[in-house]
Amino acid sequence: MVLVLFARVVAAQADPDRAVGGAGIQVKGWTGRTDRAEQKIADVKFVQMGTGYHLTSGPHAVLWNSENVATGDYTVKARMTKTPRSASTHEESYGVFMGGSDLNGPRQNYLYCVVFGTGNVMVRHRDGGDTHTLLGKTANTAASKMGERGATDEIAMWVKGGRVGCSVNGTEVFSAAAADMIGPGKLVSTNGVFGLRASHNLDIHIEGPTVTKN
């Protein structure tokens, strides 16, 4: 246990959250939250760029517009490009979340699907301070790997026919019965706010997120 804790401390010291010039959420209607109380959302830079957005971090965070709410059967998706300007020294994830509730409160709750720019994908659930892994970091040929121009993926989360799932570039990478996803320690509902999630020290261009009915 001591060795594991020491390794985590060393890793954190080796790759601290970088300072981002001109940081802050600069898109009207959007807000965000970091993973840890000692981190500041003001250290994440989120700006409008062309027809989309650009995110530079900073700490791990989720970002959302409270008007972005999905209900019933739907698909939320975003096209995200991890650029070569990303400064992390190891794998860091980015993607979309759905079913968000109490996002600014003590019982924040949402389901997220992320890629890493290495061909890996992952699905997790956040409930307050707890994180539940539904699909551990897994290699999938549908996910892109970094090249000279970065890595681009369309990440989609969906509710359809009594199931909840995630697809990357049109390929399903995870699904489960919706009824099994809701309850104590799980999602409050598949209805809720949707938005973006990114780990630290990333530089990402984003088209979306958008929602369509299934």
mmCIF file of C-alpha atoms in Angstrom:
data_model
loop_
_atom_site.group_PDB
_atom_site.id
_atom_site.type_symbol
_atom_site.label_atom_id
_atom_site.label_comp_id
_atom_site.label_asym_id
_atom_site.label_seq_id
_atom_site.Cartn_x
_atom_site.Cartn_y
_atom_site.Cartn_z
ATOM 1 C CA MET A 1 0.000 0.000 0.000
ATOM 2 C CA VAL A 2 2.833 2.399 0.896
ATOM 3 C CA LEU A 3 4.628 1.629 -2.367
ATOM 4 C CA VAL A 4 1.468 2.239 -4.411
ATOM 5 C CA LEU A 5 0.825 5.535 -2.631
ATOM 6 C CA PHE A 6 4.443 6.596 -3.139
ATOM 7 C CA ALA A 7 4.223 5.753 -6.846
ATOM 8 C CA ARG A 8 1.103 7.878 -7.218
ATOM 9 C CA VAL A 9 2.724 10.831 -5.455
ATOM 10 C CA VAL A 10 5.818 10.589 -7.651
ATOM 11 C CA ALA A 11 3.671 10.387 -10.790
ATOM 12 C CA ALA A 12 1.701 13.462 -9.745
ATOM 13 C CA GLN A 13 4.906 15.404 -9.061
ATOM 14 C CA ALA A 14 6.381 14.336 -12.409
ATOM 15 C CA ASP A 15 3.383 15.587 -14.371
ATOM 16 C CA PRO A 16 1.834 18.535 -12.517
ATOM 17 C CA ASP A 17 -1.050 20.542 -13.942
ATOM 18 C CA ARG A 18 0.507 23.051 -16.312
ATOM 19 C CA ALA A 19 -0.247 26.760 -16.194
ATOM 20 C CA VAL A 20 -2.304 27.899 -19.183
ATOM 21 C CA GLY A 21 -2.011 31.465 -20.437
ATOM 22 C CA GLY A 22 -5.307 33.339 -20.739
ATOM 23 C CA ALA A 23 -7.129 30.555 -18.917
ATOM 24 C CA GLY A 24 -10.805 30.604 -17.972
ATOM 25 C CA ILE A 25 -14.121 29.475 -19.419
ATOM 26 C CA GLN A 26 -14.745 32.126 -22.055
ATOM 27 C CA VAL A 27 -17.866 30.735 -23.764
ATOM 28 C CA LYS A 28 -21.204 32.235 -22.702
ATOM 29 C CA GLY A 29 -23.484 29.815 -20.881
ATOM 30 C CA TRP A 30 -20.758 27.273 -20.135
ATOM 31 C CA THR A 31 -19.351 26.349 -16.743
ATOM 32 C CA GLY A 32 -17.237 23.547 -15.336
ATOM 33 C CA ARG A 33 -15.875 21.640 -12.386
ATOM 34 C CA THR A 34 -12.508 20.115 -11.572
ATOM 35 C CA ASP A 35 -12.055 16.630 -10.133
ATOM 36 C CA ARG A 36 -10.447 17.805 -6.888
ATOM 37 C CA ALA A 37 -11.378 20.668 -4.570
ATOM 38 C CA GLU A 38 -7.862 22.090 -4.561
ATOM 39 C CA GLN A 39 -7.932 22.503 -8.335
ATOM 40 C CA LYS A 40 -9.481 25.568 -9.982
ATOM 41 C CA ILE A 41 -11.741 25.538 -13.032
ATOM 42 C CA ALA A 42 -10.303 28.980 -13.798
ATOM 43 C CA ASP A 43 -7.084 27.150 -14.749
ATOM 44 C CA VAL A 44 -8.854 25.504 -17.724
ATOM 45 C CA LYS A 45 -8.997 27.514 -20.947
ATOM 46 C CA PHE A 46 -12.197 26.981 -22.959
ATOM 47 C CA VAL A 47 -12.882 29.243 -25.921
ATOM 48 C CA GLN A 48 -15.023 29.444 -29.052
ATOM 49 C CA MET A 49 -12.983 28.592 -32.143
ATOM 50 C CA GLY A 50 -14.552 28.561 -35.588
ATOM 51 C CA THR A 51 -17.691 26.422 -35.508
ATOM 52 C CA GLY A 52 -16.520 24.612 -32.384
ATOM 53 C CA TYR A 53 -14.548 25.035 -29.196
ATOM 54 C CA HIS A 54 -10.959 24.682 -28.039
ATOM 55 C CA LEU A 55 -9.971 23.385 -24.619
ATOM 56 C CA THR A 56 -6.534 23.685 -23.055
ATOM 57 C CA SER A 57 -5.907 22.258 -19.589
ATOM 58 C CA GLY A 58 -4.906 22.623 -16.810
ATOM 59 C CA PRO A 59 -6.536 20.233 -14.323
ATOM 60 C CA HIS A 60 -8.945 17.339 -14.963
ATOM 61 C CA ALA A 61 -12.402 18.800 -15.519
ATOM 62 C CA VAL A 62 -15.921 18.453 -16.880
ATOM 63 C CA LEU A 63 -17.542 21.325 -18.783
ATOM 64 C CA TRP A 64 -21.181 21.877 -19.685
ATOM 65 C CA ASN A 65 -23.930 24.309 -20.621
ATOM 66 C CA SER A 66 -26.912 23.795 -18.313
ATOM 67 C CA GLU A 67 -29.251 24.269 -21.290
ATOM 68 C CA ASN A 68 -27.821 21.117 -22.881
ATOM 69 C CA VAL A 69 -30.242 18.517 -21.530
ATOM 70 C CA ALA A 70 -31.115 15.204 -23.213
ATOM 71 C CA THR A 71 -34.157 13.062 -22.427
ATOM 72 C CA GLY A 72 -35.718 9.856 -23.647
ATOM 73 C CA ASP A 73 -33.860 7.992 -26.385
ATOM 74 C CA TYR A 74 -31.047 10.120 -27.769
ATOM 75 C CA THR A 75 -27.462 10.291 -28.996
ATOM 76 C CA VAL A 76 -24.950 12.845 -27.720
ATOM 77 C CA LYS A 77 -21.763 13.143 -29.735
ATOM 78 C CA ALA A 78 -18.698 15.289 -30.244
ATOM 79 C CA ARG A 79 -15.811 15.197 -32.672
ATOM 80 C CA MET A 80 -12.640 15.737 -30.654
ATOM 81 C CA THR A 81 -9.052 16.165 -31.820
ATOM 82 C CA LYS A 82 -6.156 15.789 -29.414
ATOM 83 C CA THR A 83 -3.496 18.068 -30.882
ATOM 84 C CA PRO A 84 0.289 17.626 -30.717
ATOM 85 C CA ARG A 85 0.356 20.620 -28.356
ATOM 86 C CA SER A 86 -0.960 18.370 -25.569
ATOM 87 C CA ALA A 87 1.698 18.407 -22.871
ATOM 88 C CA SER A 88 0.951 15.342 -20.751
ATOM 89 C CA THR A 89 3.819 12.919 -20.235
ATOM 90 C CA HIS A 90 1.463 9.911 -20.179
ATOM 91 C CA GLU A 91 -1.983 8.815 -21.412
ATOM 92 C CA GLU A 92 -4.769 11.290 -20.669
ATOM 93 C CA SER A 93 -8.414 10.875 -21.602
ATOM 94 C CA TYR A 94 -11.108 13.072 -23.163
ATOM 95 C CA GLY A 95 -14.670 12.547 -24.290
ATOM 96 C CA VAL A 96 -18.313 13.224 -23.482
ATOM 97 C CA PHE A 97 -20.665 12.683 -20.550
ATOM 98 C CA MET A 98 -24.432 12.231 -20.230
ATOM 99 C CA GLY A 99 -27.098 11.890 -17.532
ATOM 100 C CA GLY A 100 -25.570 14.722 -15.535
ATOM 101 C CA SER A 101 -27.246 15.880 -12.307
ATOM 102 C CA ASP A 102 -26.175 18.065 -9.356
ATOM 103 C CA LEU A 103 -23.030 18.893 -11.320
ATOM 104 C CA ASN A 104 -22.144 21.825 -9.054
ATOM 105 C CA GLY A 105 -23.170 20.033 -5.871
ATOM 106 C CA PRO A 106 -21.882 17.337 -3.515
ATOM 107 C CA ARG A 107 -23.742 14.557 -5.350
ATOM 108 C CA GLN A 108 -22.463 15.213 -8.854
ATOM 109 C CA ASN A 109 -23.553 12.296 -11.015
ATOM 110 C CA TYR A 110 -22.839 11.437 -14.652
ATOM 111 C CA LEU A 111 -21.693 8.703 -17.029
ATOM 112 C CA TYR A 112 -18.745 9.339 -19.338
ATOM 113 C CA CYS A 113 -16.986 7.717 -22.261
ATOM 114 C CA VAL A 114 -13.455 8.743 -23.183
ATOM 115 C CA VAL A 115 -10.584 7.962 -25.547
ATOM 116 C CA PHE A 116 -6.865 8.522 -25.003
ATOM 117 C CA GLY A 117 -5.298 9.201 -28.393
ATOM 118 C CA THR A 118 -3.543 5.830 -28.071
ATOM 119 C CA GLY A 119 -6.279 3.553 -29.388
ATOM 120 C CA ASN A 120 -7.681 3.002 -25.884
ATOM 121 C CA VAL A 121 -11.239 3.667 -24.660
ATOM 122 C CA MET A 122 -12.829 3.753 -21.213
ATOM 123 C CA VAL A 123 -16.297 4.165 -19.653
ATOM 124 C CA ARG A 124 -16.840 5.344 -16.079
ATOM 125 C CA HIS A 125 -19.561 6.619 -13.773
ATOM 126 C CA ARG A 126 -19.072 9.497 -11.329
ATOM 127 C CA ASP A 127 -21.153 9.638 -8.131
ATOM 128 C CA GLY A 128 -20.102 12.387 -5.747
ATOM 129 C CA GLY A 129 -16.468 11.678 -4.884
ATOM 130 C CA ASP A 130 -16.644 8.092 -6.138
ATOM 131 C CA THR A 131 -15.757 6.810 -9.589
ATOM 132 C CA HIS A 132 -16.984 3.451 -10.885
ATOM 133 C CA THR A 133 -15.249 1.824 -13.850
ATOM 134 C CA LEU A 134 -17.665 0.093 -16.232
ATOM 135 C CA LEU A 135 -15.147 -0.460 -19.019
ATOM 136 C CA GLY A 136 -11.511 -0.295 -17.978
ATOM 137 C CA LYS A 137 -8.957 1.216 -20.312
ATOM 138 C CA THR A 138 -9.194 -1.099 -23.303
ATOM 139 C CA ALA A 139 -7.576 -1.113 -26.739
ATOM 140 C CA ASN A 140 -10.106 -0.852 -29.548
ATOM 141 C CA THR A 141 -9.320 -0.614 -33.252
ATOM 142 C CA ALA A 142 -12.147 1.914 -33.674
ATOM 143 C CA ALA A 143 -10.223 4.528 -31.664
ATOM 144 C CA SER A 144 -7.572 6.710 -33.294
ATOM 145 C CA LYS A 145 -3.894 6.898 -32.408
ATOM 146 C CA MET A 146 -1.799 10.053 -32.355
ATOM 147 C CA GLY A 147 -0.156 11.049 -35.607
ATOM 148 C CA GLU A 148 1.668 14.163 -36.774
ATOM 149 C CA ARG A 149 -1.614 16.081 -36.791
ATOM 150 C CA GLY A 150 -2.984 14.537 -33.614
ATOM 151 C CA ALA A 151 -5.803 12.047 -33.097
ATOM 152 C CA THR A 152 -9.428 12.672 -34.084
ATOM 153 C CA ASP A 153 -12.421 10.665 -32.848
ATOM 154 C CA GLU A 154 -16.181 11.041 -32.923
ATOM 155 C CA ILE A 155 -17.334 9.950 -29.474
ATOM 156 C CA ALA A 156 -21.033 9.239 -28.970
ATOM 157 C CA MET A 157 -23.099 8.225 -25.955
ATOM 158 C CA TRP A 158 -26.598 6.990 -26.528
ATOM 159 C CA VAL A 159 -29.828 5.715 -25.016
ATOM 160 C CA LYS A 160 -31.895 3.481 -27.266
ATOM 161 C CA GLY A 161 -34.189 0.486 -26.954
ATOM 162 C CA GLY A 162 -33.656 0.117 -23.223
ATOM 163 C CA ARG A 163 -29.868 0.232 -23.472
ATOM 164 C CA VAL A 164 -27.152 2.791 -22.783
ATOM 165 C CA GLY A 165 -23.904 2.755 -24.688
ATOM 166 C CA CYS A 166 -20.890 4.441 -26.194
ATOM 167 C CA SER A 167 -19.632 4.371 -29.772
ATOM 168 C CA VAL A 168 -16.332 5.622 -31.153
ATOM 169 C CA ASN A 169 -16.188 6.530 -34.829
ATOM 170 C CA GLY A 170 -19.446 4.670 -35.380
ATOM 171 C CA THR A 171 -18.379 1.441 -33.640
ATOM 172 C CA GLU A 172 -20.046 0.392 -30.398
ATOM 173 C CA VAL A 173 -17.428 -0.015 -27.664
ATOM 174 C CA PHE A 174 -19.737 -0.437 -24.648
ATOM 175 C CA SER A 175 -23.419 -1.010 -23.863
ATOM 176 C CA ALA A 176 -25.540 -2.112 -20.921
ATOM 177 C CA ALA A 177 -29.186 -2.388 -19.980
ATOM 178 C CA ALA A 178 -30.463 1.059 -19.011
ATOM 179 C CA ALA A 179 -32.296 -0.418 -16.009
ATOM 180 C CA ASP A 180 -28.981 -1.720 -14.653
ATOM 181 C CA MET A 181 -27.409 1.750 -14.876
ATOM 182 C CA ILE A 182 -29.926 3.498 -12.599
ATOM 183 C CA GLY A 183 -30.238 3.267 -8.821
ATOM 184 C CA PRO A 184 -28.305 3.903 -5.585
ATOM 185 C CA GLY A 185 -24.631 4.399 -6.391
ATOM 186 C CA LYS A 186 -25.505 4.534 -10.101
ATOM 187 C CA LEU A 187 -27.041 7.104 -12.429
ATOM 188 C CA VAL A 188 -29.977 9.058 -11.068
ATOM 189 C CA SER A 189 -31.456 8.903 -14.568
ATOM 190 C CA THR A 190 -30.330 8.613 -18.168
ATOM 191 C CA ASN A 191 -32.062 11.984 -18.618
ATOM 192 C CA GLY A 192 -29.868 14.939 -17.734
ATOM 193 C CA VAL A 193 -27.197 17.411 -18.717
ATOM 194 C CA PHE A 194 -24.578 16.377 -21.267
ATOM 195 C CA GLY A 195 -21.155 17.870 -21.835
ATOM 196 C CA LEU A 196 -17.416 17.343 -22.162
ATOM 197 C CA ARG A 197 -14.735 15.735 -20.025
ATOM 198 C CA ALA A 198 -10.953 16.099 -20.299
ATOM 199 C CA SER A 199 -7.999 15.017 -18.194
ATOM 200 C CA HIS A 200 -5.114 17.357 -17.500
ATOM 201 C CA ASN A 201 -2.432 18.901 -19.716
ATOM 202 C CA LEU A 202 -4.391 18.388 -22.937
ATOM 203 C CA ASP A 203 -4.974 20.576 -25.983
ATOM 204 C CA ILE A 204 -8.202 19.577 -27.731
ATOM 205 C CA HIS A 205 -10.304 20.964 -30.551
ATOM 206 C CA ILE A 206 -14.002 20.097 -30.284
ATOM 207 C CA GLU A 207 -16.926 20.074 -32.694
ATOM 208 C CA GLY A 208 -20.078 19.592 -30.609
ATOM 209 C CA PRO A 209 -21.430 18.257 -28.371
ATOM 210 C CA THR A 210 -24.742 17.861 -30.191
ATOM 211 C CA VAL A 211 -27.815 15.794 -29.406
ATOM 212 C CA THR A 212 -30.264 13.993 -31.689
ATOM 213 C CA LYS A 213 -33.315 11.906 -30.899
ATOM 214 C CA ASN A 214 -33.142 8.163 -31.565
#
